[in-house]
JSON list of C-alpha atoms in Angstrom, two decimals:
[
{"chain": "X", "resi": 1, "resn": "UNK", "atom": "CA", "xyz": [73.36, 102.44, 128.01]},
{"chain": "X", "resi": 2, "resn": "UNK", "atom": "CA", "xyz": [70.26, 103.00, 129.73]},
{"chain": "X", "resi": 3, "resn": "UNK", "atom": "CA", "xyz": [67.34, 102.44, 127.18]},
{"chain": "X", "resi": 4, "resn": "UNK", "atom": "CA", "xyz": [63.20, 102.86, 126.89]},
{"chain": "X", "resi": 5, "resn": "UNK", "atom": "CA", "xyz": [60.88, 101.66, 124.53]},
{"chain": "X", "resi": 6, "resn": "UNK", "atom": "CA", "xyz": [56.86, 102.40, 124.57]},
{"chain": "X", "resi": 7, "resn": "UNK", "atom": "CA", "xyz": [54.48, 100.90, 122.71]},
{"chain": "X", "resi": 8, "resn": "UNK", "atom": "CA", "xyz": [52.11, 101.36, 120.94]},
{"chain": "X", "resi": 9, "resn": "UNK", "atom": "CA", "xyz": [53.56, 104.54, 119.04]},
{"chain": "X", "resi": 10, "resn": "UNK", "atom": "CA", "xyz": [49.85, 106.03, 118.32]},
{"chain": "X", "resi": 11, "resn": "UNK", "atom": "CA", "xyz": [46.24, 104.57, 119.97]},
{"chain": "X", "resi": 12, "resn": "UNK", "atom": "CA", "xyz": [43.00, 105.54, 119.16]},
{"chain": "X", "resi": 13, "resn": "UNK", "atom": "CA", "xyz": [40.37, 104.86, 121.97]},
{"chain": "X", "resi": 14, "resn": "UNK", "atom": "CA", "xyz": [36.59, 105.59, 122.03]},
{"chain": "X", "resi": 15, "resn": "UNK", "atom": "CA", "xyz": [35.67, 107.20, 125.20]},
{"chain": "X", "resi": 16, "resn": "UNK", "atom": "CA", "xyz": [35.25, 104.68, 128.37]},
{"chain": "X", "resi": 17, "resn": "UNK", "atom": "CA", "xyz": [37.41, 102.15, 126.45]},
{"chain": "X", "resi": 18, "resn": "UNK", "atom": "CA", "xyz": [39.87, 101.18, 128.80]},
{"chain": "X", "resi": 19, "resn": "UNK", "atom": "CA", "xyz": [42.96, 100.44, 127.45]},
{"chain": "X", "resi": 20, "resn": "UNK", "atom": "CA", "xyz": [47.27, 99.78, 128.89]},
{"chain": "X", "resi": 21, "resn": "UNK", "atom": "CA", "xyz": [50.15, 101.96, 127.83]},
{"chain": "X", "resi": 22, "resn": "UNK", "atom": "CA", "xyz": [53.51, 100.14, 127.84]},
{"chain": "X", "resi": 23, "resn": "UNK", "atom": "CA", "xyz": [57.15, 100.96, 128.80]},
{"chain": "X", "resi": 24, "resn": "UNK", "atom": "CA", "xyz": [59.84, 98.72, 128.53]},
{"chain": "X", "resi": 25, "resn": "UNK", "atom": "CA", "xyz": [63.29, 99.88, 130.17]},
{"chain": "X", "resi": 26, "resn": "UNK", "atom": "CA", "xyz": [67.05, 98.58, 130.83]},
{"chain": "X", "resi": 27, "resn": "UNK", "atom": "CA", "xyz": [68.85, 100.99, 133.25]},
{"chain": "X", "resi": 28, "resn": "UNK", "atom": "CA", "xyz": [72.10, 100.02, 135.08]},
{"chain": "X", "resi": 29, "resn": "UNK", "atom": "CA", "xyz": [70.31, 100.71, 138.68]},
{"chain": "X", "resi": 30, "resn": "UNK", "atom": "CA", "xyz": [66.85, 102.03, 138.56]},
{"chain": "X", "resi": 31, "resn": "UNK", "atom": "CA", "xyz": [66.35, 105.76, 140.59]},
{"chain": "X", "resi": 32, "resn": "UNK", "atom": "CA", "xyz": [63.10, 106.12, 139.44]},
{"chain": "X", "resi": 33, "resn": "UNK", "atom": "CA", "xyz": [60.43, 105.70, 136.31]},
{"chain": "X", "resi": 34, "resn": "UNK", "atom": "CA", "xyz": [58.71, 108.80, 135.66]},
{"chain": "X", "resi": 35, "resn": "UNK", "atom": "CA", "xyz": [55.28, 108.64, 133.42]},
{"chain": "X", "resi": 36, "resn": "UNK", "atom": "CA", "xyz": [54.79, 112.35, 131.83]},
{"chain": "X", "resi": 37, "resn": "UNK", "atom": "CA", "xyz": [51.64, 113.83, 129.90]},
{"chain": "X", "resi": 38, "resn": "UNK", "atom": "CA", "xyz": [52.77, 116.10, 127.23]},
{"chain": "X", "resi": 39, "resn": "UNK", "atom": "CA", "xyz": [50.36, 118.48, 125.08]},
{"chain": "X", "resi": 40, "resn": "UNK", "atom": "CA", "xyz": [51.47, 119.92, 122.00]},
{"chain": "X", "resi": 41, "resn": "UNK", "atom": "CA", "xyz": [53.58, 122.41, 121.85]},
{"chain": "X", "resi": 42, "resn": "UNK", "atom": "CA", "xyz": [54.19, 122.00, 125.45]},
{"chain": "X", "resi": 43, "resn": "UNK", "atom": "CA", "xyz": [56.59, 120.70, 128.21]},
{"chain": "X", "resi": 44, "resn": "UNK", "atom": "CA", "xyz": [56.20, 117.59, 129.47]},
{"chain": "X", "resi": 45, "resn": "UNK", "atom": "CA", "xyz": [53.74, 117.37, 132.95]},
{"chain": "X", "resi": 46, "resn": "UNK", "atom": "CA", "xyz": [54.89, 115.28, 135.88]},
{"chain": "X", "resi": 47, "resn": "UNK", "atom": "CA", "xyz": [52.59, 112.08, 136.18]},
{"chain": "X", "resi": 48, "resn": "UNK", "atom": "CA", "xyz": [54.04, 109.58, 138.45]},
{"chain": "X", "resi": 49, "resn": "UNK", "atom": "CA", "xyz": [57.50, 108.36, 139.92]},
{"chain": "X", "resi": 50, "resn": "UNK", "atom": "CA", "xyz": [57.67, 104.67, 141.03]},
{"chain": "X", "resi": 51, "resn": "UNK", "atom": "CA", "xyz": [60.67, 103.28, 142.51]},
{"chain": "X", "resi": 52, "resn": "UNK", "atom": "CA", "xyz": [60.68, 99.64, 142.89]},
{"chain": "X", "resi": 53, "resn": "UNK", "atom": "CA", "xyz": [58.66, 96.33, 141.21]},
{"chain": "X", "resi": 54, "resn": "UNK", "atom": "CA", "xyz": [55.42, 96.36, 142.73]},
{"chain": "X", "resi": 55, "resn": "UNK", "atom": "CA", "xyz": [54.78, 99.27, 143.53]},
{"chain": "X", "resi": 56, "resn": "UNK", "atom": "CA", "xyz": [51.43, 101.11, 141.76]},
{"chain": "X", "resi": 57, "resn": "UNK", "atom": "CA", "xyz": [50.12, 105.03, 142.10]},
{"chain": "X", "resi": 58, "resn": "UNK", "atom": "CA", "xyz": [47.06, 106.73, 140.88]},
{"chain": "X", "resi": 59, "resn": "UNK", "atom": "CA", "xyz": [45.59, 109.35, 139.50]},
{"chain": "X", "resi": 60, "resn": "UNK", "atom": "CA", "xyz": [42.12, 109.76, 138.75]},
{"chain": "X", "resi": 61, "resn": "UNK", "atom": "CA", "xyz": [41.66, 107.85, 135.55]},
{"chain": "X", "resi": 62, "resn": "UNK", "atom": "CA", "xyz": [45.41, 106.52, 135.79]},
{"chain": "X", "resi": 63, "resn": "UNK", "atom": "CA", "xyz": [47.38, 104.27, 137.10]},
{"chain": "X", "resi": 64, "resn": "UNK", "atom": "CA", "xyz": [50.93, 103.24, 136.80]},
{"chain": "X", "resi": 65, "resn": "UNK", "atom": "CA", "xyz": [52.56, 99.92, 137.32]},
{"chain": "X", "resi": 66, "resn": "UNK", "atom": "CA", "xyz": [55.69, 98.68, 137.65]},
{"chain": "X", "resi": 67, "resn": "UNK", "atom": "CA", "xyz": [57.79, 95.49, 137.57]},
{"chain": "X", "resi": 68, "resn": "UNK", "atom": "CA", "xyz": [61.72, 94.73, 137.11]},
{"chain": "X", "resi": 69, "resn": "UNK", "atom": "CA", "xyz": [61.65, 95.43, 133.14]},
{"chain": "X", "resi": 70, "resn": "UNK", "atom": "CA", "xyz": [58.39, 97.48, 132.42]},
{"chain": "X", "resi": 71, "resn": "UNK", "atom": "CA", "xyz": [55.77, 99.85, 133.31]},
{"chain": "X", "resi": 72, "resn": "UNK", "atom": "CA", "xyz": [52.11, 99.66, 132.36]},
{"chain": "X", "resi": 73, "resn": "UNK", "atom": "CA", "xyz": [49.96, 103.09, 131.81]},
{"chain": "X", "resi": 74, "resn": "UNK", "atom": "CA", "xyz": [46.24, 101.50, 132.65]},
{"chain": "X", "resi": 75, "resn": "UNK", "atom": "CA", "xyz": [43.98, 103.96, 131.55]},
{"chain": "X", "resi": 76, "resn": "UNK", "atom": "CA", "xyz": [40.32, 103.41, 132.75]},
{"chain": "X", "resi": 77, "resn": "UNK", "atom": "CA", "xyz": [37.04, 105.06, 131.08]},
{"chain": "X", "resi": 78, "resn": "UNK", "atom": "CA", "xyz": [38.77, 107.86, 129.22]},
{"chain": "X", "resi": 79, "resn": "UNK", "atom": "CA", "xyz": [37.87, 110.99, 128.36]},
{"chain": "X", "resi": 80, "resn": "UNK", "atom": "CA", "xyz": [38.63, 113.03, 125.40]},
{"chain": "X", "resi": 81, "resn": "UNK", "atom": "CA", "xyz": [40.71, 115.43, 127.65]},
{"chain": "X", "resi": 82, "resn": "UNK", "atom": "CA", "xyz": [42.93, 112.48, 128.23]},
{"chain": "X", "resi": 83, "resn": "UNK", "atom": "CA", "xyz": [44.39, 112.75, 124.72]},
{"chain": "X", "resi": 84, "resn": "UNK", "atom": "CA", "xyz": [47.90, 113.42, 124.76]},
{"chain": "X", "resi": 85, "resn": "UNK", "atom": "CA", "xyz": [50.97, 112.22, 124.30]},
{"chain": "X", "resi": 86, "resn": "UNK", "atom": "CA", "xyz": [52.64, 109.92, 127.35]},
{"chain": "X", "resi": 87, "resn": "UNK", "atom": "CA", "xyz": [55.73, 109.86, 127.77]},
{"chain": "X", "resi": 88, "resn": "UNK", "atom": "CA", "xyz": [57.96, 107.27, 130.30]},
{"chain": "X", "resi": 89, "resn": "UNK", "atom": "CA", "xyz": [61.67, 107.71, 131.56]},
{"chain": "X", "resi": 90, "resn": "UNK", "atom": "CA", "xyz": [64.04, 106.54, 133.78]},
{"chain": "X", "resi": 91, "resn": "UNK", "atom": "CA", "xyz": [66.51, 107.80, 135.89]},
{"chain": "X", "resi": 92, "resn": "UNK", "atom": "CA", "xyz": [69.94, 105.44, 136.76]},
{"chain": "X", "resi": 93, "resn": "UNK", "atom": "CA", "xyz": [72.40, 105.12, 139.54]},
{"chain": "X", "resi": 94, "resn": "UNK", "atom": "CA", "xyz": [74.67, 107.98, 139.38]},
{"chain": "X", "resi": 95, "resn": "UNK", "atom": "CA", "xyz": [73.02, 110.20, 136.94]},
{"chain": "X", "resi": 96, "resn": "UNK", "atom": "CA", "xyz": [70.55, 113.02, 137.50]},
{"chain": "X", "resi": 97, "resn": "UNK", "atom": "CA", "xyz": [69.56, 112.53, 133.89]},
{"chain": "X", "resi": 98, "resn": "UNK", "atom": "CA", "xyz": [66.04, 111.39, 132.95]},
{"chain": "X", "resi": 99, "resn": "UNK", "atom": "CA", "xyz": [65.96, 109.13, 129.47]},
{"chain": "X", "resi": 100, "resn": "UNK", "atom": "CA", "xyz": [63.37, 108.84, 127.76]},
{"chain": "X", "resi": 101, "resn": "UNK", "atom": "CA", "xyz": [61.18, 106.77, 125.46]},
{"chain": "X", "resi": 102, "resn": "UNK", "atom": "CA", "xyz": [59.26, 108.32, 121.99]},
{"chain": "X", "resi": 103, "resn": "UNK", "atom": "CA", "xyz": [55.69, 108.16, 123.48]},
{"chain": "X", "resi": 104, "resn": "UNK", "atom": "CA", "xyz": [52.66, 107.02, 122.68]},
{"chain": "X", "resi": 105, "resn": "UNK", "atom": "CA", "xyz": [50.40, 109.40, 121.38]},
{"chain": "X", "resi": 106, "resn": "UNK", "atom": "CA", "xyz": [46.83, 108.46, 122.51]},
{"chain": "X", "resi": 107, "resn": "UNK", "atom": "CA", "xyz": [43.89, 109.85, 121.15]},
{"chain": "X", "resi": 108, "resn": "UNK", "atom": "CA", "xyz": [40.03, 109.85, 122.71]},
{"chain": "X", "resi": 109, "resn": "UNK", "atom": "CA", "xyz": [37.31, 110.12, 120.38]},
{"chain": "X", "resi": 110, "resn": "UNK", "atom": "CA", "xyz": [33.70, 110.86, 122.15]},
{"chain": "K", "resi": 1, "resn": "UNK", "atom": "CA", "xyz": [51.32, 125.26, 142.34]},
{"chain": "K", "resi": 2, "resn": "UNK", "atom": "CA", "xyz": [54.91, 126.69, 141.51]},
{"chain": "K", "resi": 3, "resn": "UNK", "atom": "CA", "xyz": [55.59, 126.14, 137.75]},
{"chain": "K", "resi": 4, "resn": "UNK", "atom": "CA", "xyz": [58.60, 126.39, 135.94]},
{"chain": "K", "resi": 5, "resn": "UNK", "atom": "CA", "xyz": [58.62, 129.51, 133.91]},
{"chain": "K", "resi": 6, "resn": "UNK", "atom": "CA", "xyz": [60.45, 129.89, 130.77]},
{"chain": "K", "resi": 7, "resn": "UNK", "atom": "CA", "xyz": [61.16, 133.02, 128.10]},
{"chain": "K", "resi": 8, "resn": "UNK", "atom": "CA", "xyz": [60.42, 133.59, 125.74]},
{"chain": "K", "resi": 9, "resn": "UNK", "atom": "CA", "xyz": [58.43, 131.32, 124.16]},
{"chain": "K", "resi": 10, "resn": "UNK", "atom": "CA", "xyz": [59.36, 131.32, 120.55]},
{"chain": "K", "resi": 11, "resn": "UNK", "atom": "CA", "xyz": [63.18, 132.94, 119.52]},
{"chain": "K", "resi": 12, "resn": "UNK", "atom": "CA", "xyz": [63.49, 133.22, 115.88]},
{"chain": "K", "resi": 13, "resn": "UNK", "atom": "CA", "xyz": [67.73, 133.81, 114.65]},
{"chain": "K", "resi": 14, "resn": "UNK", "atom": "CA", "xyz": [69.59, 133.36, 112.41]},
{"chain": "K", "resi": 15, "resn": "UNK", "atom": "CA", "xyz": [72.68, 130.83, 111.80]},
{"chain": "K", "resi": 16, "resn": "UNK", "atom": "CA", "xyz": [75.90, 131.63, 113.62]},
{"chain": "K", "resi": 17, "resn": "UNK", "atom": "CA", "xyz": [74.13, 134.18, 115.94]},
{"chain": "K", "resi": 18, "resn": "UNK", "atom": "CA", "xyz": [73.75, 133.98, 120.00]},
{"chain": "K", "resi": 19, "resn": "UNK", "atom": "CA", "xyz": [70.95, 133.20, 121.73]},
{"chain": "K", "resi": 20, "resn": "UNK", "atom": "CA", "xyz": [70.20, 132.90, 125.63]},
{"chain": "K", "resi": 21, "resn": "UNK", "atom": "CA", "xyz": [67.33, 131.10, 127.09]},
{"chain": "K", "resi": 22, "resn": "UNK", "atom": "CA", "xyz": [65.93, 132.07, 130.00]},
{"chain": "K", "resi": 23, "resn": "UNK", "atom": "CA", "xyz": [64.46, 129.98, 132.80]},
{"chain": "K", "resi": 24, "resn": "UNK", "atom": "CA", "xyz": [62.91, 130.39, 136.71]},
{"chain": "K", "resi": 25, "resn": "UNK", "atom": "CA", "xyz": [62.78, 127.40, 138.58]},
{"chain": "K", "resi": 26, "resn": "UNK", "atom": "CA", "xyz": [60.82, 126.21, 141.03]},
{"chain": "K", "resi": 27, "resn": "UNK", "atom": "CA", "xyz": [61.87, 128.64, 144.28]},
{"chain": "K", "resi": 28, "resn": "UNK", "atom": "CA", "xyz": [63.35, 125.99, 146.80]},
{"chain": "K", "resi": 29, "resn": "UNK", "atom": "CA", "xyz": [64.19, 123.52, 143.66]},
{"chain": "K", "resi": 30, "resn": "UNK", "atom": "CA", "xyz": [68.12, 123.11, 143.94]},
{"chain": "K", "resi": 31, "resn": "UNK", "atom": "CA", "xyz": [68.43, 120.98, 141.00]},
{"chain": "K", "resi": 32, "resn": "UNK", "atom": "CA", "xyz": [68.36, 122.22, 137.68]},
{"chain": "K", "resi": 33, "resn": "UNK", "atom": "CA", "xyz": [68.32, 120.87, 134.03]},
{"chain": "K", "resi": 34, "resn": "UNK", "atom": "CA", "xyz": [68.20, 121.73, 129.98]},
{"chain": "K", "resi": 35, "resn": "UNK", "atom": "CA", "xyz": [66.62, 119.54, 127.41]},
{"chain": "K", "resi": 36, "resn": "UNK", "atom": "CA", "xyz": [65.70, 119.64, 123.90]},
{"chain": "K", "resi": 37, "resn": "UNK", "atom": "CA", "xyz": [63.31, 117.73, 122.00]},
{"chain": "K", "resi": 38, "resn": "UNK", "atom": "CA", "xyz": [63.92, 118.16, 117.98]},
{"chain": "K", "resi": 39, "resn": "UNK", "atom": "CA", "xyz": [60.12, 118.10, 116.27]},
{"chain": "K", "resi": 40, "resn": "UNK", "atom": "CA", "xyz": [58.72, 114.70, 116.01]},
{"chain": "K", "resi": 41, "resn": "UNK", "atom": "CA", "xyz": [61.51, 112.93, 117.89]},
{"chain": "K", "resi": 42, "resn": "UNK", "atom": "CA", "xyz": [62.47, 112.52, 121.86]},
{"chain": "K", "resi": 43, "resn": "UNK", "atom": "CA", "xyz": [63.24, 114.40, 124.93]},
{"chain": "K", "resi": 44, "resn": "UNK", "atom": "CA", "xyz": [66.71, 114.54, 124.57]},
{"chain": "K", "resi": 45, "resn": "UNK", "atom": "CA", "xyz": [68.86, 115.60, 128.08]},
{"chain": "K", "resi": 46, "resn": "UNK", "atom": "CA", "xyz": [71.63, 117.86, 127.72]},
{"chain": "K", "resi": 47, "resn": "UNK", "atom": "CA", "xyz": [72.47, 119.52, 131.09]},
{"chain": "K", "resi": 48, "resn": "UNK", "atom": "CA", "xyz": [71.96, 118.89, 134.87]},
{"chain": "K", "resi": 49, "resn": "UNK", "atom": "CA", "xyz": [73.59, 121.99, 137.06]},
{"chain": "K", "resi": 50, "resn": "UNK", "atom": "CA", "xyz": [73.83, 122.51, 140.76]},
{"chain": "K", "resi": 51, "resn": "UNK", "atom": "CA", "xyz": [75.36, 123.93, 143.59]},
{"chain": "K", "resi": 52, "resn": "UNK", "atom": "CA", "xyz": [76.58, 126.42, 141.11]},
{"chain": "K", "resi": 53, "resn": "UNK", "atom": "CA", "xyz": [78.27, 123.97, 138.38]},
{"chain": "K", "resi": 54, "resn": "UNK", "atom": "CA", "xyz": [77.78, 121.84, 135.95]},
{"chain": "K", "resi": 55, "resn": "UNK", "atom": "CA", "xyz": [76.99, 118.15, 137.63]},
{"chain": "K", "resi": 56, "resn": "UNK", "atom": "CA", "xyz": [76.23, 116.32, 134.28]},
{"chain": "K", "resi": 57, "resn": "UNK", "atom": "CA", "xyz": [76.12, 116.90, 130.15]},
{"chain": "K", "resi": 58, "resn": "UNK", "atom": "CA", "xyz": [75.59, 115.26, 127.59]},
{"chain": "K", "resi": 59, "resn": "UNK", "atom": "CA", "xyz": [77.23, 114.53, 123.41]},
{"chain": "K", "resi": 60, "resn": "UNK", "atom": "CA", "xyz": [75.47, 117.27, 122.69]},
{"chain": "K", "resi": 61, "resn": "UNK", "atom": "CA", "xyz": [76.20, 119.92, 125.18]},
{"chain": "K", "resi": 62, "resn": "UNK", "atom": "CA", "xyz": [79.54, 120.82, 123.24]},
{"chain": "K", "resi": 63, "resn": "UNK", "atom": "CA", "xyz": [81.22, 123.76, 123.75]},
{"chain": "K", "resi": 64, "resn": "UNK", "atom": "CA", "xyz": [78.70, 125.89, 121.54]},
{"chain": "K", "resi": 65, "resn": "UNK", "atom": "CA", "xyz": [76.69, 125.50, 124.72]},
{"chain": "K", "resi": 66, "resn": "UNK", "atom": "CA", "xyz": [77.01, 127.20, 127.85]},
{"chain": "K", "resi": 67, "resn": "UNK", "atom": "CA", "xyz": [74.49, 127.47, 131.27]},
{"chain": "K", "resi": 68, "resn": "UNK", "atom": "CA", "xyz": [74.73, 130.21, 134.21]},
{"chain": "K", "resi": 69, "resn": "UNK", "atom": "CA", "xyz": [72.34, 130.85, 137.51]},
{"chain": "K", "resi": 70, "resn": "UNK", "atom": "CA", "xyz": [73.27, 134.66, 137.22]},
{"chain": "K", "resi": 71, "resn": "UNK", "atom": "CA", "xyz": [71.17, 135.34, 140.10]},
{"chain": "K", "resi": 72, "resn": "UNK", "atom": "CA", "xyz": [68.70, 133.61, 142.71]},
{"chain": "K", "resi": 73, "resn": "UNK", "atom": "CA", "xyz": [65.90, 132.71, 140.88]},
{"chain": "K", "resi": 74, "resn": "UNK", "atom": "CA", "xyz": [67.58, 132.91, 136.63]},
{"chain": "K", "resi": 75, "resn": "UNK", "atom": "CA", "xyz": [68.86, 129.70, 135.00]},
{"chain": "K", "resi": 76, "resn": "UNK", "atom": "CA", "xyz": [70.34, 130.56, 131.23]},
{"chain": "K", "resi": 77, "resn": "UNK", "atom": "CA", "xyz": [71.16, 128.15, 128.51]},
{"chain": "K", "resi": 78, "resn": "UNK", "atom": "CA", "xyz": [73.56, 129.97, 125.73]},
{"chain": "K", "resi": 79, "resn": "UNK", "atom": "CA", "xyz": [74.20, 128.66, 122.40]},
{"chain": "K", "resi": 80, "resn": "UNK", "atom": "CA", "xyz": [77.08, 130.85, 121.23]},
{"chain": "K", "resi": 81, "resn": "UNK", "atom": "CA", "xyz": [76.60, 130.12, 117.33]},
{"chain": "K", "resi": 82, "resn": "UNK", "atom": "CA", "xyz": [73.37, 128.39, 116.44]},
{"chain": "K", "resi": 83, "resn": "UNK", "atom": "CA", "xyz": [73.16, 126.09, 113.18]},
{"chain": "K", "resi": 84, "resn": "UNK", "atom": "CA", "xyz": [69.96, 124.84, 111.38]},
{"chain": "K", "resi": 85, "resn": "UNK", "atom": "CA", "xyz": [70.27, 121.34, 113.67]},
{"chain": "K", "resi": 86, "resn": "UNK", "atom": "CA", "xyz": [69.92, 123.52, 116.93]},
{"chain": "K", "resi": 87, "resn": "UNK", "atom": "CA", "xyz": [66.11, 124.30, 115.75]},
{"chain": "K", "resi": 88, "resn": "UNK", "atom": "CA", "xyz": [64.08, 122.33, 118.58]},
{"chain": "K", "resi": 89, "resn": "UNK", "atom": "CA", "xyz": [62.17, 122.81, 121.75]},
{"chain": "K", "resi": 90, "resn": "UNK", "atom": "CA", "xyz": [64.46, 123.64, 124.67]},
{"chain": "K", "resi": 91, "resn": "UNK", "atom": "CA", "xyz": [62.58, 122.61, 127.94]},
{"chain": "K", "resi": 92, "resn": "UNK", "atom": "CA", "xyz": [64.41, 123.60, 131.32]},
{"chain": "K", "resi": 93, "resn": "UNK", "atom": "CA", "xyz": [63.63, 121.52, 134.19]},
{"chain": "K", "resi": 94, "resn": "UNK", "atom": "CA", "xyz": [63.98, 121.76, 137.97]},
{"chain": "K", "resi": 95, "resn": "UNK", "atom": "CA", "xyz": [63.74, 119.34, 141.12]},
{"chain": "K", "resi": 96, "resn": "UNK", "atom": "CA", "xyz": [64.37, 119.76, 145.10]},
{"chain": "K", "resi": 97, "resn": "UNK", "atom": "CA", "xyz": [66.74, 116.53, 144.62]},
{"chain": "K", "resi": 98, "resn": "UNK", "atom": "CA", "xyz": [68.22, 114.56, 141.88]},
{"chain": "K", "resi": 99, "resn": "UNK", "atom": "CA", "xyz": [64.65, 112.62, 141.56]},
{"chain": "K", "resi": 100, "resn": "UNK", "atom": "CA", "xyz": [61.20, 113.91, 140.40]},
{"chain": "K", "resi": 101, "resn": "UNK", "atom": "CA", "xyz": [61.52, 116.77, 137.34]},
{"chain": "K", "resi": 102, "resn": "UNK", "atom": "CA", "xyz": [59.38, 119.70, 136.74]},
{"chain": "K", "resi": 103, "resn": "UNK", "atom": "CA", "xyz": [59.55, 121.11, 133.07]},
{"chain": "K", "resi": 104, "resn": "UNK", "atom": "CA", "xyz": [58.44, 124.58, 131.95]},
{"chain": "K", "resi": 105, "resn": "UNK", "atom": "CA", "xyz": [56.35, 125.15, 128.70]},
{"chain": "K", "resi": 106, "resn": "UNK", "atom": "CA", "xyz": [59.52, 125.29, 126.61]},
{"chain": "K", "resi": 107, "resn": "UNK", "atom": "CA", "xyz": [61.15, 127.83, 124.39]},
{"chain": "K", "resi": 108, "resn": "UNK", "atom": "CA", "xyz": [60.91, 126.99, 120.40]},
{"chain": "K", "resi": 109, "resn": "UNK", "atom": "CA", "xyz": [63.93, 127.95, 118.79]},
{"chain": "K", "resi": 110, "resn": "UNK", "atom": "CA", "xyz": [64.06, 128.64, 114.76]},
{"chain": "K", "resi": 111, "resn": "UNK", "atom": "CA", "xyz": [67.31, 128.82, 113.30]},
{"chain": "K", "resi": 112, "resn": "UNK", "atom": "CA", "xyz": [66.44, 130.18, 109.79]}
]
């Protein structure tokens, strides 16, 4: 069964304190990761989607990484608007499903 | 930038009554999906539909649960008699192809 784990469950960062967001997955068959942002009380906003080990995108103060078992969330100088909850998934051969992990709920102090 | 719409935003009902959730999706999105996420726990899939039928479901989309595109542009999720467990978030999703997913702001549901 296709599985994701993220850690750390909470971070507190001062602002500019860079800091890495992890994602561990097992998937029979890897379609995608997917790195959300999600406010509360709200739906989950489409980050990134990375397909294969290697492979990086970015995103003003983001960027996502990936290899064959995990994802890193690198998040450079932050700003207190970056506090949010992150959320990763994945996506396996032959489902349309996305699974996903519990989040890490970062927060930005100025 | 098309969004994914969703009404209404809060449903308040009580156990063993209907409700319907409503969702627009993205215009030229073909793909279209229900989750829930129950408060303080994970996005939980329960429904991927296209081409006019149900292409995946979870455990929990038992037969209490139902989905329709009545039209072009509605996507409905009805739970035919809630219980206190259904309370969550119910996020509807869309995408062009089985890949990237665009969620709408959700619809809280209170089952009092």
């Amino acid at each position: 069964e296709d599985q994701v784990t993220q850690s750390p469950e909470a971070l507190r960062l001062q602002e500019g304190e860079s800091s890495s967001l992890n994602c561990s997955y097992t998937v029979s068959g890897l379609r995608g990761l997917f790195w959300y942002r999600q406010d509360p009380g709200k739906g989950p906003e489409f980050l990134f989607t990375l397909y294969s080990a290697g492979e990086e995108k970015e995103k003003e103060r983001l960027k996502a990484t990936l290899t064959k078992k995990e994802s890193f969330l690198h998040i450079t100088a932050p700003k207190p608007e970056d506090s949010a909850t992150y959320l990763c998934a994945v996506r396996g051969t032959g489902f349309q499903k996305l699974v996903f992990g519990t989040g890490t709920r970062l927060l930005v102090s100025p | 930038e098309p969004e994914v719409t969703q009404t209404p935003s809060h449903q308040v009902t009580q156990m063993g009554q209907e409700v319907i959730l409503r969702c627009v999706p993205i215009s030229n999105h073909l793909y279209f999906y229900w989750y829930r996420q129950i408060l303080g726990q994970k996005v939980e899939f329960l429904v991927s539909f296209y081409n006019n039928e149900i292409s995946e479901k979870s455990e929990i989309f038992d037969d209490q649960f139902s989905v329709e595109r009545p039209d072009g542009s509605n996507f409905t999720l009805k739970i035919r008699s809630t219980k206190l467990e259904d309370s969550a978030m119910y996020f509807c999703a869309s995408s062009a192809r089985p890949d990237t997913q665009y969620f709408g702001p959700g619809t809280r549901l209170t089952v009092l």
